[in-house]
PDB file of C-alpha atoms and ligand atoms in Angstrom:
ATOM      1  CA  UNK I   1       1.358 -25.162  13.766  1.00 80.00           C
ATOM      2  CA  UNK I   2       0.847 -28.659  15.044  1.00 91.00           C
ATOM      3  CA  UNK I   3       3.877 -30.199  13.456  1.00 96.00           C
ATOM      4  CA  UNK I   4       6.808 -28.459  11.836  1.00 98.00           C
ATOM      5  CA  UNK I   5       8.797 -30.051   9.045  1.00 98.00           C
ATOM      6  CA  UNK I   6      12.377 -29.773   7.867  1.00 98.00           C
ATOM      7  CA  UNK I   7      12.693 -28.313   4.381  1.00 98.00           C
ATOM      8  CA  UNK I   8      15.769 -28.052   2.163  1.00 99.00           C
ATOM      9  CA  UNK I   9      16.178 -25.778  -0.861  1.00 98.00           C
ATOM     10  CA  UNK I  10      19.279 -26.823  -2.718  1.00 98.00           C
ATOM     11  CA  UNK I  11      20.689 -27.192  -6.235  1.00 98.00           C
ATOM     12  CA  UNK I  12      22.777 -25.027  -8.525  1.00 97.00           C
ATOM     13  CA  UNK I  13      19.970 -22.956 -10.036  1.00 97.00           C
ATOM     14  CA  UNK I  14      18.728 -19.567  -8.913  1.00 98.00           C
ATOM     15  CA  UNK I  15      15.911 -19.348  -6.388  1.00 98.00           C
ATOM     16  CA  UNK I  16      16.966 -20.877  -3.071  1.00 98.00           C
ATOM     17  CA  UNK I  17      17.254 -17.690  -1.062  1.00 98.00           C
ATOM     18  CA  UNK I  18      14.290 -16.054  -2.765  1.00 98.00           C
ATOM     19  CA  UNK I  19      12.136 -19.125  -2.003  1.00 98.00           C
ATOM     20  CA  UNK I  20      13.215 -19.046   1.631  1.00 98.00           C
ATOM     21  CA  UNK I  21      12.487 -15.308   1.915  1.00 97.00           C
ATOM     22  CA  UNK I  22       9.134 -15.818   0.203  1.00 97.00           C
ATOM     23  CA  UNK I  23       8.243 -18.391   2.831  1.00 98.00           C
ATOM     24  CA  UNK I  24       9.315 -15.965   5.560  1.00 98.00           C
ATOM     25  CA  UNK I  25       6.940 -13.318   4.216  1.00 97.00           C
ATOM     26  CA  UNK I  26       4.087 -15.811   3.867  1.00 97.00           C
ATOM     27  CA  UNK I  27       4.575 -17.164   7.383  1.00 98.00           C
ATOM     28  CA  UNK I  28       4.824 -13.693   8.865  1.00 97.00           C
ATOM     29  CA  UNK I  29       1.613 -12.684   7.096  1.00 97.00           C
ATOM     30  CA  UNK I  30      -0.114 -15.476   9.018  1.00 97.00           C
ATOM     31  CA  UNK I  31       1.250 -14.330  12.341  1.00 97.00           C
ATOM     32  CA  UNK I  32       4.038 -16.895  12.608  1.00 98.00           C
ATOM     33  CA  UNK I  33       7.272 -15.720  14.214  1.00 98.00           C
ATOM     34  CA  UNK I  34      10.172 -16.067  11.843  1.00 98.00           C
ATOM     35  CA  UNK I  35      13.885 -16.146  12.544  1.00 98.00           C
ATOM     36  CA  UNK I  36      16.237 -15.930   9.568  1.00 98.00           C
ATOM     37  CA  UNK I  37      19.941 -16.579   9.871  1.00 98.00           C
ATOM     38  CA  UNK I  38      21.939 -15.682   6.768  1.00 97.00           C
ATOM     39  CA  UNK I  39      25.353 -17.276   6.586  1.00 97.00           C
ATOM     40  CA  UNK I  40      28.434 -16.197   4.596  1.00 96.00           C
ATOM     41  CA  UNK I  41      26.914 -13.497   2.406  1.00 91.00           C
ATOM     42  CA  UNK I  42      27.205 -10.170   4.179  1.00 88.00           C
ATOM     43  CA  UNK I  43      26.545  -7.582   1.537  1.00 91.00           C
ATOM     44  CA  UNK I  44      23.348  -5.595   1.490  1.00 93.00           C
ATOM     45  CA  UNK I  45      20.277  -7.121  -0.181  1.00 95.00           C
ATOM     46  CA  UNK I  46      16.847  -5.831  -1.109  1.00 96.00           C
ATOM     47  CA  UNK I  47      15.061  -8.455   0.979  1.00 95.00           C
ATOM     48  CA  UNK I  48      17.063  -7.558   4.051  1.00 94.00           C
ATOM     49  CA  UNK I  49      15.941  -3.932   3.788  1.00 94.00           C
ATOM     50  CA  UNK I  50      12.310  -5.070   3.919  1.00 95.00           C
ATOM     51  CA  UNK I  51      12.597  -7.929   6.413  1.00 94.00           C
ATOM     52  CA  UNK I  52      14.574  -5.908   8.967  1.00 92.00           C
ATOM     53  CA  UNK I  53      11.642  -3.539   9.335  1.00 91.00           C
ATOM     54  CA  UNK I  54       8.984  -6.206   9.893  1.00 93.00           C
ATOM     55  CA  UNK I  55       7.663  -7.055  13.322  1.00 92.00           C
ATOM     56  CA  UNK I  56       7.681 -10.795  13.757  1.00 95.00           C
ATOM     57  CA  UNK I  57      10.797 -11.346  11.654  1.00 97.00           C
ATOM     58  CA  UNK I  58      14.189 -11.486  13.263  1.00 97.00           C
ATOM     59  CA  UNK I  59      17.095 -11.299  10.861  1.00 97.00           C
ATOM     60  CA  UNK I  60      20.532 -12.403  12.015  1.00 96.00           C
ATOM     61  CA  UNK I  61      23.607 -12.314   9.805  1.00 95.00           C
ATOM     62  CA  UNK I  62      26.641 -14.493  10.318  1.00 96.00           C
ATOM     63  CA  UNK I  63      28.789 -12.870   7.681  1.00 93.00           C
ATOM     64  CA  UNK I  64      31.313 -10.157   7.126  1.00 90.00           C
ATOM     65  CA  UNK I  65      29.635  -7.048   5.722  1.00 86.00           C
ATOM     66  CA  UNK I  66      32.626  -5.638   3.892  1.00 84.00           C
ATOM     67  CA  UNK I  67      34.585  -8.657   2.705  1.00 86.00           C
ATOM     68  CA  UNK I  68      33.654 -11.646   0.593  1.00 88.00           C
ATOM     69  CA  UNK I  69      33.978 -14.876   2.536  1.00 91.00           C
ATOM     70  CA  UNK I  70      36.782 -16.213   0.337  1.00 90.00           C
ATOM     71  CA  UNK I  71      38.865 -13.134   1.166  1.00 92.00           C
ATOM     72  CA  UNK I  72      38.710 -13.618   4.938  1.00 93.00           C
ATOM     73  CA  UNK I  73      41.852 -14.449   6.903  1.00 94.00           C
ATOM     74  CA  UNK I  74      41.968 -17.574   9.057  1.00 94.00           C
ATOM     75  CA  UNK I  75      41.529 -15.369  12.123  1.00 94.00           C
ATOM     76  CA  UNK I  76      38.442 -13.755  10.662  1.00 94.00           C
ATOM     77  CA  UNK I  77      37.015 -17.181   9.875  1.00 95.00           C
ATOM     78  CA  UNK I  78      37.669 -18.308  13.454  1.00 96.00           C
ATOM     79  CA  UNK I  79      35.891 -15.187  14.657  1.00 95.00           C
ATOM     80  CA  UNK I  80      32.919 -16.005  12.400  1.00 96.00           C
ATOM     81  CA  UNK I  81      32.815 -19.536  13.821  1.00 97.00           C
ATOM     82  CA  UNK I  82      32.453 -18.105  17.304  1.00 97.00           C
ATOM     83  CA  UNK I  83      29.694 -15.749  16.150  1.00 97.00           C
ATOM     84  CA  UNK I  84      27.895 -18.732  14.601  1.00 98.00           C
ATOM     85  CA  UNK I  85      28.209 -20.673  17.830  1.00 98.00           C
ATOM     86  CA  UNK I  86      26.694 -17.789  19.793  1.00 98.00           C
ATOM     87  CA  UNK I  87      23.847 -17.469  17.298  1.00 98.00           C
ATOM     88  CA  UNK I  88      23.062 -21.188  17.579  1.00 98.00           C
ATOM     89  CA  UNK I  89      22.945 -20.797  21.360  1.00 98.00           C
ATOM     90  CA  UNK I  90      20.548 -17.855  20.966  1.00 97.00           C
ATOM     91  CA  UNK I  91      18.328 -20.022  18.796  1.00 98.00           C
ATOM     92  CA  UNK I  92      18.319 -22.721  21.468  1.00 98.00           C
ATOM     93  CA  UNK I  93      17.102 -20.105  23.918  1.00 98.00           C
ATOM     94  CA  UNK I  94      14.377 -18.996  21.496  1.00 97.00           C
ATOM     95  CA  UNK I  95      13.328 -22.659  21.242  1.00 98.00           C
ATOM     96  CA  UNK I  96      13.243 -23.012  25.025  1.00 97.00           C
ATOM     97  CA  UNK I  97      11.131 -19.883  25.389  1.00 97.00           C
ATOM     98  CA  UNK I  98       8.923 -20.923  22.477  1.00 97.00           C
ATOM     99  CA  UNK I  99       9.542 -17.706  20.596  1.00 97.00           C
ATOM    100  CA  UNK I 100       9.973 -18.990  17.062  1.00 98.00           C
ATOM    101  CA  UNK I 101       7.697 -20.801  14.627  1.00 98.00           C
ATOM    102  CA  UNK I 102       9.776 -20.784  11.461  1.00 98.00           C
ATOM    103  CA  UNK I 103      13.559 -20.938  11.424  1.00 98.00           C
ATOM    104  CA  UNK I 104      15.416 -20.270   8.186  1.00 98.00           C
ATOM    105  CA  UNK I 105      19.121 -21.010   7.897  1.00 98.00           C
ATOM    106  CA  UNK I 106      20.031 -19.483   4.558  1.00 98.00           C
ATOM    107  CA  UNK I 107      23.279 -20.667   2.927  1.00 98.00           C
ATOM    108  CA  UNK I 108      23.853 -23.066   5.814  1.00 98.00           C
ATOM    109  CA  UNK I 109      25.177 -25.631   3.317  1.00 98.00           C
ATOM    110  CA  UNK I 110      27.954 -23.191   2.406  1.00 97.00           C
ATOM    111  CA  UNK I 111      28.591 -22.479   6.073  1.00 98.00           C
ATOM    112  CA  UNK I 112      29.020 -26.217   6.720  1.00 98.00           C
ATOM    113  CA  UNK I 113      31.252 -26.698   3.699  1.00 97.00           C
ATOM    114  CA  UNK I 114      33.508 -23.903   4.949  1.00 96.00           C
ATOM    115  CA  UNK I 115      33.614 -25.091   8.542  1.00 96.00           C
ATOM    116  CA  UNK I 116      31.685 -22.156  10.024  1.00 97.00           C
ATOM    117  CA  UNK I 117      29.119 -24.561  11.462  1.00 98.00           C
ATOM    118  CA  UNK I 118      29.256 -28.336  11.686  1.00 98.00           C
ATOM    119  CA  UNK I 119      26.666 -30.815  10.570  1.00 98.00           C
ATOM    120  CA  UNK I 120      26.627 -32.036  14.152  1.00 98.00           C
ATOM    121  CA  UNK I 121      25.534 -28.586  15.349  1.00 98.00           C
ATOM    122  CA  UNK I 122      22.751 -28.461  12.759  1.00 98.00           C
ATOM    123  CA  UNK I 123      21.541 -31.954  13.656  1.00 98.00           C
ATOM    124  CA  UNK I 124      21.565 -30.976  17.327  1.00 97.00           C
ATOM    125  CA  UNK I 125      19.426 -27.932  16.534  1.00 98.00           C
ATOM    126  CA  UNK I 126      16.935 -30.068  14.591  1.00 98.00           C
ATOM    127  CA  UNK I 127      16.818 -32.566  17.457  1.00 97.00           C
ATOM    128  CA  UNK I 128      16.081 -30.066  20.203  1.00 97.00           C
ATOM    129  CA  UNK I 129      13.608 -27.903  18.322  1.00 97.00           C
ATOM    130  CA  UNK I 130      10.044 -27.860  19.603  1.00 98.00           C
ATOM    131  CA  UNK I 131       8.029 -30.187  17.392  1.00 97.00           C
ATOM    132  CA  UNK I 132       5.931 -27.382  15.898  1.00 97.00           C
ATOM    133  CA  UNK I 133       8.903 -25.430  14.551  1.00 98.00           C
ATOM    134  CA  UNK I 134       9.391 -25.478  10.780  1.00 98.00           C
ATOM    135  CA  UNK I 135      13.017 -25.310   9.651  1.00 98.00           C
ATOM    136  CA  UNK I 136      14.293 -24.319   6.221  1.00 98.00           C
ATOM    137  CA  UNK I 137      17.886 -25.068   5.258  1.00 98.00           C
ATOM    138  CA  UNK I 138      19.204 -23.622   2.022  1.00 98.00           C
ATOM    139  CA  UNK I 139      22.321 -23.648  -0.102  1.00 98.00           C
ATOM    140  CA  UNK I 140      24.026 -25.597  -2.857  1.00 98.00           C
ATOM    141  CA  UNK I 141      25.272 -29.143  -2.316  1.00 97.00           C
ATOM    142  CA  UNK I 142      23.102 -30.297   0.567  1.00 98.00           C
ATOM    143  CA  UNK I 143      24.884 -33.281   2.155  1.00 98.00           C
ATOM    144  CA  UNK I 144      23.172 -36.652   1.912  1.00 98.00           C
ATOM    145  CA  UNK I 145      22.816 -36.963   5.687  1.00 97.00           C
ATOM    146  CA  UNK I 146      20.726 -33.805   5.813  1.00 98.00           C
ATOM    147  CA  UNK I 147      18.653 -34.791   2.777  1.00 98.00           C
ATOM    148  CA  UNK I 148      17.875 -38.075   4.534  1.00 98.00           C
ATOM    149  CA  UNK I 149      16.834 -36.193   7.626  1.00 98.00           C
ATOM    150  CA  UNK I 150      14.592 -33.644   5.832  1.00 98.00           C
ATOM    151  CA  UNK I 151      10.875 -33.996   5.129  1.00 98.00           C
ATOM    152  CA  UNK I 152      10.934 -31.892   1.968  1.00 98.00           C
ATOM    153  CA  UNK I 153      13.783 -31.331  -0.459  1.00 98.00           C
ATOM    154  CA  UNK I 154      13.528 -29.064  -3.487  1.00 98.00           C
ATOM    155  CA  UNK I 155      16.374 -28.897  -5.944  1.00 98.00           C
ATOM    156  CA  UNK I 156      16.648 -25.721  -8.024  1.00 98.00           C
ATOM    157  CA  UNK I 157      18.044 -26.926 -11.301  1.00 98.00           C
ATOM    158  CA  UNK I 158      20.112 -24.603 -13.474  1.00 97.00           C
ATOM    159  CA  UNK I 159      18.505 -25.105 -16.862  1.00 98.00           C
ATOM    160  CA  UNK I 160      19.637 -21.717 -18.187  1.00 96.00           C
ATOM    161  CA  UNK I 161      21.144 -18.648 -16.541  1.00 96.00           C
ATOM    162  CA  UNK I 162      22.061 -15.292 -18.087  1.00 96.00           C
ATOM    163  CA  UNK I 163      25.222 -15.245 -15.933  1.00 94.00           C
ATOM    164  CA  UNK I 164      26.768 -17.580 -18.515  1.00 93.00           C
ATOM    165  CA  UNK I 165      26.229 -14.807 -21.094  1.00 95.00           C
ATOM    166  CA  UNK I 166      28.144 -12.372 -18.925  1.00 96.00           C
ATOM    167  CA  UNK I 167      25.183 -10.630 -17.258  1.00 96.00           C
ATOM    168  CA  UNK I 168      26.311  -9.260 -13.897  1.00 96.00           C
ATOM    169  CA  UNK I 169      24.289  -9.570 -10.678  1.00 95.00           C
ATOM    170  CA  UNK I 170      21.516  -6.969 -10.824  1.00 96.00           C
ATOM    171  CA  UNK I 171      20.257  -4.911  -7.906  1.00 97.00           C
ATOM    172  CA  UNK I 172      16.692  -5.859  -7.096  1.00 97.00           C
ATOM    173  CA  UNK I 173      16.895  -9.206  -8.923  1.00 97.00           C
ATOM    174  CA  UNK I 174      20.007 -10.950  -7.615  1.00 96.00           C
ATOM    175  CA  UNK I 175      20.507  -8.866  -4.478  1.00 96.00           C
TER     176      UNK I 175
HETATM  177  P1  ATP T 201      18.661 -16.182  -5.224  1.00 72.04           P
HETATM  178  O1  ATP T 201      19.265 -15.398  -4.086  1.00 72.04           O
HETATM  179  O2  ATP T 201      18.571 -15.353  -6.479  1.00 72.04           O
HETATM  180  O3  ATP T 201      17.406 -16.894  -4.865  1.00 72.04           O
HETATM  181  P2  ATP T 201      20.172 -18.568  -4.802  1.00 72.04           P
HETATM  182  O4  ATP T 201      20.007 -18.351  -3.358  1.00 72.04           O
HETATM  183  O5  ATP T 201      19.516 -19.778  -5.390  1.00 72.04           O
HETATM  184  O6  ATP T 201      19.716 -17.303  -5.615  1.00 72.04           O
HETATM  185  P3  ATP T 201      23.041 -18.748  -4.401  1.00 72.04           P
HETATM  186  O7  ATP T 201      23.654 -20.077  -4.601  1.00 72.04           O
HETATM  187  O8  ATP T 201      22.807 -18.268  -3.011  1.00 72.04           O
HETATM  188  O9  ATP T 201      21.686 -18.643  -5.238  1.00 72.04           O
HETATM  189  O10 ATP T 201      23.890 -17.737  -5.225  1.00 72.04           O
HETATM  190  C1  ATP T 201      24.009 -16.402  -4.970  1.00 72.04           C
HETATM  191  C2  ATP T 201      23.992 -15.581  -6.225  1.00 72.04           C
HETATM  192  O11 ATP T 201      24.272 -16.308  -7.396  1.00 72.04           O
HETATM  193  C3  ATP T 201      22.629 -14.967  -6.453  1.00 72.04           C
HETATM  194  O12 ATP T 201      22.819 -13.660  -6.924  1.00 72.04           O
HETATM  195  C4  ATP T 201      22.011 -15.829  -7.512  1.00 72.04           C
HETATM  196  O13 ATP T 201      21.037 -15.157  -8.256  1.00 72.04           O
HETATM  197  C5  ATP T 201      23.198 -16.243  -8.320  1.00 72.04           C
HETATM  198  N1  ATP T 201      22.987 -17.543  -8.962  1.00 72.04           N
HETATM  199  C6  ATP T 201      22.111 -18.494  -8.616  1.00 72.04           C
HETATM  200  N2  ATP T 201      22.171 -19.563  -9.444  1.00 72.04           N
HETATM  201  C7  ATP T 201      23.136 -19.295 -10.328  1.00 72.04           C
HETATM  202  C8  ATP T 201      23.700 -20.008 -11.459  1.00 72.04           C
HETATM  203  N3  ATP T 201      23.261 -21.204 -11.819  1.00 72.04           N
HETATM  204  N4  ATP T 201      24.703 -19.404 -12.150  1.00 72.04           N
HETATM  205  C9  ATP T 201      25.152 -18.211 -11.771  1.00 72.04           C
HETATM  206  N5  ATP T 201      24.660 -17.496 -10.737  1.00 72.04           N
HETATM  207  C10 ATP T 201      23.674 -18.010 -10.031  1.00 72.04           C
HETATM  208 MG1   MG T 202      21.264 -17.966  -1.775  1.00 72.04          MG
END
């Protein structure tokens, strides 16, 4: 790509992660090298089973596989912060070596809200990226500063959701 843009998928409706994963598949199908970092949510998902096996997609998880984020102790959160820091450094290296075309930071808004990464770190990453790298940031409640910085912002609006009728998350549809 000649020029990469910064995209945000936000809002309280369903579809942010699935849109980001859809873009990953599309990009990969065109030979672009994709790096996906998934923050906070560590449980197994259908997309992860597929994406982990694809050449040209690198999937990194900054999450605890067997505990929901809100159940973590302060120590475990500190530990996750350090993992996030290391992952951001790895991404810098990938940028330097020109080994990524599309970078997806899924649920990064939640990671910022919970202090796992700072907005400053995300801005720094956007600043140092090679100009052809496309970046997708997803998660509810995108902060205004990031929206101002982005080139594309899509808000998934919750018009109706079966969750409000008591339907539980379904394998293959929600995860
Ligand atoms: P998806 O992964 O289905 O694309 P998402 O990334 O937009 O959803 P998140 O905010 O990451 O949604 O929420 C995680 C879980 O909550 C997913 O299982 C998602 O389907 C579900 N969800 C999304 N929107 C709503 C909503 N408005 N009410 C209840 N649950 C929702
Ligand atoms: Mg999501």
